[in-house]
Amino acid sequence: MELPVRHLVISERQRRLLNKNLWTDQFVDAYYVSGGVREPVKVRYRGGHTREYKKKSYEIVRKGKTVHFNAEYDDPSMMRNALSFRFFEMIGVPSPKTRHCILKINGKSAGLYLEIEAVDRYFFGRRNIPVQSLVYATNDDANFGLISPETRKRKASLFDGYKLMIGGSRDRLALTQFISRLHTMKPADLYPYLMRRLDLDNYLRWLAGAVLTGNYDGFNQNYALYRHKRRNKYLIIPWDYEGTWGRDSYGRLSGGDPVPVTGYNLLTKKLLYYPSVRKKYKAILQAILNQAFTVKRLEPVIRQMYSGIAPALRTDRTRRWPSSVYSREPRLMLNYIQGRRRVLLKEMEKL
């Protein structure tokens, strides 16, 4: 099956402006060409350290809808984000849809990209989820703590690390109050409060997914937190899972034990203080290990995804990895699953 081709047209003037404002998140004007028809769009670079790479990732706003085109430059397989989001869907956590494609800019191929659905109003609308508020966890300050991991000092605001995407000042205040109460309420009072304000099943499934896939960067950032409009509870969605399945976010091998079974952030620490939560988390982990996180279940997904993009990967001269590395990636991922299972089954005994 041939991969879809996406066409983007950017004038030289707008391209210079885009490169001039590499780190500002400023959009420039461009055109998206579909079926021979040009549609005006807004485009900007996206990502963290990857913005300095020759092959960059893009965010495009078309008719009010946002789509991400990820270069996945650090991932030799170009599958880790796509596989992770597919896996999260398997275990019951709503996640962005993805599709590999060829991106052409001004008629010239920019190579293989991963098209990723944005987490926005359209995301929730397509899933019939009524949403009150949405925040992005954009850096390590989104650790639910009082202290910044970067500065080792008290945060200026408990909203540090977050970006409000849906909602207003009341929703911003609601999240800071939620974080504050994690630190001020006594354990006996905090438990019922958390049960009222947090979808525990969703959170523990997300935690299991982050732990199983080995996303070191997925606990204090790289997630979206939304509040359900009717239930008034917070739920969590994964984001940016390039550094998973045996490699870190720079593409380096990470082995089978990149993160502990308990993850890292303070909210998780508070939750796992309670025996009933630990018992529930252990049961969720065990069920996923039995049903979803197995070579038998995931090998067909990995092989099918790889076969769909392998021809494009082998001929894509914009990549940093040689073809000899691409061809070994499915086996590396399957070995990771086997090794990760052994590590976590042992660690679960201590939960």
XYZ file of C-alpha atoms in Angstrom:
351
model
C 0.000 0.000 0.000
C 1.394 3.381 -1.012
C 1.794 6.025 1.643
C -0.284 9.202 1.310
C 1.505 12.338 0.120
C 0.918 15.692 1.819
C 1.760 18.891 -0.073
C 2.808 22.143 1.589
C 3.723 25.366 -0.224
C 5.677 28.093 1.604
C 6.983 31.252 -0.039
C 10.653 32.098 0.346
C 9.766 35.134 2.439
C 7.647 33.092 4.850
C 10.319 30.382 4.976
C 12.927 32.939 6.035
C 10.568 34.245 8.700
C 9.984 30.699 9.945
C 13.725 30.059 10.252
C 14.321 33.423 11.888
C 11.832 32.599 14.652
C 12.935 29.022 15.226
C 12.106 28.984 18.958
C 9.221 31.472 19.167
C 6.328 29.233 18.056
C 5.301 31.996 15.672
C 3.171 30.798 12.757
C 3.762 31.842 9.161
C 1.447 31.728 6.161
C 1.526 28.798 3.767
C -0.739 26.697 1.553
C -1.871 23.109 1.854
C -2.553 21.512 -1.517
C -5.179 18.769 -1.685
C -6.801 17.522 -4.862
C -5.173 20.320 -6.808
C -6.819 22.949 -4.576
C -4.721 25.379 -2.512
C -5.976 26.135 0.970
C -4.397 28.808 3.199
C -2.876 27.377 6.392
C -0.662 28.453 9.269
C 2.556 26.565 9.909
C 5.314 26.595 12.516
C 8.127 24.387 13.702
C 7.423 22.186 16.724
C 9.397 20.130 19.210
C 12.189 20.718 21.701
C 15.817 19.913 20.919
C 14.703 18.564 17.537
C 14.209 22.104 16.203
C 17.956 22.328 15.767
C 18.009 19.327 13.448
C 18.212 19.702 9.702
C 14.975 17.753 9.310
C 12.336 19.545 11.342
C 8.838 18.798 12.564
C 5.851 20.979 11.742
C 2.526 22.014 13.195
C -0.085 22.987 10.624
C -3.423 24.674 11.320
C -5.870 24.023 8.490
C -9.474 25.227 8.695
C -9.045 25.626 12.435
C -7.814 22.058 12.883
C -4.264 21.334 14.013
C -2.169 18.485 12.623
C 1.405 17.608 13.577
C 3.959 16.323 11.092
C 6.759 14.710 13.079
C 10.136 14.021 11.506
C 10.814 11.371 14.211
C 14.464 12.105 13.501
C 15.825 10.418 16.638
C 13.834 7.225 16.146
C 15.438 4.803 13.651
C 12.154 2.913 13.266
C 9.879 5.953 12.949
C 7.320 3.735 14.694
C 7.676 4.422 18.396
C 5.122 7.224 18.682
C 2.670 5.416 16.433
C 3.127 2.091 18.228
C 2.824 3.698 21.659
C -0.430 5.480 20.848
C -1.808 2.273 19.319
C -0.816 0.442 22.514
C -2.495 3.031 24.750
C -5.704 2.584 22.768
C -5.413 -1.173 23.350
C -5.314 -0.628 27.115
C -8.192 1.841 27.202
C -6.495 5.254 27.207
C -7.686 7.696 24.483
C -4.678 8.621 22.334
C -3.905 10.553 19.136
C -4.376 8.776 15.845
C -1.334 8.596 13.585
C -0.496 7.898 9.961
C 2.816 7.742 8.129
C 3.045 9.895 5.026
C 5.409 11.566 2.583
C 5.618 15.324 3.086
C 6.403 17.493 0.077
C 7.357 21.138 0.545
C 7.247 23.334 -2.546
C 7.088 20.221 -4.700
C 10.217 18.650 -3.205
C 10.034 15.598 -0.964
C 10.970 16.293 2.652
C 10.920 12.558 3.301
C 8.896 10.239 5.495
C 6.873 11.854 8.300
C 4.408 10.779 10.953
C 1.118 12.655 10.834
C -0.291 12.940 14.362
C -3.758 14.040 15.442
C -3.692 17.048 17.778
C -5.240 16.851 21.238
C -7.752 19.686 20.970
C -11.512 20.316 20.784
C -11.731 18.229 17.622
C -9.990 15.325 19.393
C -12.653 15.297 22.098
C -15.474 15.984 19.640
C -14.558 12.941 17.540
C -14.727 10.812 20.677
C -17.883 12.405 22.109
C -16.023 13.471 25.255
C -17.419 16.631 26.893
C -14.391 18.626 28.014
C -14.290 21.495 30.505
C -10.585 22.284 30.350
C -7.367 21.059 28.773
C -3.736 21.733 29.636
C -0.531 20.562 28.000
C 2.351 19.499 30.229
C 5.150 21.228 28.320
C 8.178 20.775 30.582
C 9.418 19.038 33.739
C 7.727 21.566 36.025
C 4.489 19.687 35.316
C 5.491 17.167 38.001
C 2.608 17.974 40.406
C 5.234 19.130 42.901
C 6.165 22.389 44.596
C 9.805 22.338 43.491
C 11.083 22.723 39.945
C 13.286 19.777 38.892
C 15.379 22.182 36.806
C 16.095 24.975 39.327
C 15.644 22.930 42.519
C 13.760 25.951 43.835
C 10.127 26.538 44.700
C 8.035 27.258 41.630
C 6.798 30.786 41.106
C 3.390 29.295 40.297
C 1.873 25.832 40.604
C 0.804 26.291 36.986
C 4.457 26.309 35.898
C 5.047 23.615 33.285
C 1.509 23.806 31.918
C -0.090 25.556 28.971
C -3.837 26.189 29.057
C -5.396 25.100 25.760
C -9.109 24.972 26.630
C -10.701 26.916 29.464
C -10.181 30.154 31.330
C -8.856 31.597 34.572
C -11.185 29.456 36.700
C -9.817 26.285 35.107
C -6.262 27.462 35.652
C -7.129 28.102 39.311
C -8.825 24.704 39.619
C -5.648 22.895 38.567
C -3.406 24.882 40.911
C -5.812 24.136 43.759
C -5.746 20.444 42.866
C -1.919 20.440 43.004
C -1.887 22.489 46.219
C -4.179 20.043 47.986
C -1.827 17.191 47.133
C 0.612 18.892 49.502
C -1.670 20.315 52.179
C -4.326 17.680 52.839
C -3.819 14.872 55.329
C -3.735 11.353 53.819
C -7.126 10.446 55.287
C -8.731 13.492 53.656
C -6.696 13.401 50.447
C -7.871 9.953 49.401
C -11.602 10.788 49.089
C -10.684 14.112 47.478
C -8.621 12.361 44.795
C -11.369 9.845 44.170
C -13.752 12.750 43.494
C -11.377 14.779 41.312
C -9.353 12.142 39.429
C -10.417 9.291 37.157
C -8.303 6.697 38.916
C -8.745 3.927 36.346
C -7.665 6.219 33.510
C -4.676 7.505 35.464
C -3.429 4.067 36.454
C -3.812 2.764 32.908
C -1.854 5.766 31.640
C 0.795 5.118 34.305
C 0.998 1.465 33.275
C 1.368 2.467 29.629
C 4.164 4.934 30.358
C 5.950 2.368 32.538
C 5.576 -0.505 30.085
C 6.715 1.475 27.048
C 9.599 2.940 29.069
C 8.978 6.639 28.477
C 11.414 8.327 30.845
C 10.114 11.759 29.717
C 6.455 10.860 30.089
C 5.816 11.410 33.791
C 6.688 15.063 34.460
C 5.840 16.324 30.970
C 4.593 15.100 27.585
C 1.018 14.487 28.642
C -2.292 16.300 28.279
C -4.566 16.699 31.296
C -8.232 17.400 30.754
C -11.248 17.842 33.018
C -14.436 16.035 32.056
C -17.284 18.534 31.864
C -20.011 16.368 33.410
C -17.961 14.280 35.820
C -15.658 17.107 36.932
C -12.727 14.689 37.059
C -9.236 14.970 35.582
C -8.123 12.452 32.975
C -4.778 12.109 31.236
C -3.650 11.510 27.632
C -0.143 10.495 26.470
C 1.939 12.671 24.148
C 5.402 12.433 22.561
C 6.414 8.780 22.939
C 9.363 8.771 20.545
C 11.740 7.677 23.320
C 10.230 4.271 24.071
C 10.403 0.539 23.242
C 14.110 0.240 24.000
C 15.414 3.678 22.974
C 15.458 7.055 24.726
C 14.335 10.381 23.254
C 17.725 10.810 21.542
C 17.640 7.359 19.958
C 20.129 5.798 22.362
C 19.547 2.219 23.544
C 17.900 2.267 26.969
C 17.577 -1.422 27.834
C 14.677 -3.156 29.523
C 14.524 -1.185 32.785
C 14.487 2.539 31.860
C 11.915 3.484 34.531
C 10.676 1.904 37.774
C 7.269 0.276 37.989
C 6.028 3.236 40.050
C 6.996 5.955 37.573
C 8.215 9.332 38.816
C 5.804 12.172 39.493
C 4.408 13.331 42.821
C 0.755 12.586 42.061
C 1.677 8.949 41.448
C 3.638 8.871 44.700
C 0.646 10.233 46.607
C -1.726 7.727 45.012
C 0.475 4.691 45.577
C 0.672 5.526 49.277
C -2.766 3.905 49.597
C -2.861 0.061 49.660
C -6.140 -0.053 47.711
C -4.615 2.007 44.889
C -1.491 -0.148 44.793
C -3.699 -3.232 44.610
C -5.720 -1.737 41.731
C -2.577 -0.646 39.876
C -1.035 -4.088 40.262
C -4.212 -5.715 38.912
C -4.235 -3.359 35.903
C -0.569 -4.050 35.192
C -1.077 -7.796 35.450
C -4.057 -7.723 33.101
C -2.113 -5.687 30.521
C 0.883 -8.020 30.810
C -1.426 -10.968 30.242
C -3.406 -9.534 27.347
C -1.706 -6.618 25.564
C 1.983 -6.295 26.434
C 3.038 -9.596 24.892
C 5.102 -10.522 21.864
C 2.161 -12.533 20.542
C -0.153 -9.501 20.613
C 2.301 -6.816 19.518
C 4.497 -8.580 16.957
C 1.815 -8.488 14.218
C 1.264 -4.774 14.897
C 4.997 -4.047 14.722
C 5.560 -6.161 11.603
C 2.600 -4.666 9.761
C 3.608 -1.108 10.622
C 7.200 -1.749 9.606
C 6.292 -3.389 6.304
C 4.130 -0.387 5.462
C 6.980 2.107 5.794
C 10.114 0.017 5.107
C 10.348 0.915 1.382
C 10.094 4.633 2.180
C 12.580 4.323 5.050
C 15.163 2.608 2.879
C 15.038 5.337 0.221
C 14.673 8.344 2.536
C 17.954 10.258 2.399
C 16.781 12.782 4.999
C 17.208 10.273 7.854
C 20.196 10.107 10.209
C 20.257 6.310 10.550
C 21.622 3.795 8.005
C 19.281 1.168 6.551
C 21.096 -1.561 8.492
C 19.703 -0.042 11.693
C 16.134 0.213 10.336
C 16.027 -3.473 9.521
C 16.939 -4.472 13.089
C 14.359 -2.276 14.816
C 11.406 -4.710 14.883
C 13.564 -7.350 16.572
C 14.932 -4.766 19.015
C 11.376 -3.812 19.986
C 10.317 -7.415 20.466
C 13.394 -8.106 22.583
C 12.514 -5.030 24.621
C 9.020 -6.397 25.288
C 10.448 -9.697 26.517
C 13.034 -8.018 28.727
C 10.610 -5.426 30.072
C 8.149 -8.118 31.050
C 10.803 -9.909 33.113
C 11.829 -6.704 34.893
C 8.298 -5.580 35.720
C 7.045 -8.982 36.861
C 9.849 -8.914 39.408
C 9.238 -5.290 40.448
C 5.496 -5.900 40.834
C 6.195 -8.264 43.700
C 7.125 -5.181 45.773
C 3.907 -3.255 45.046
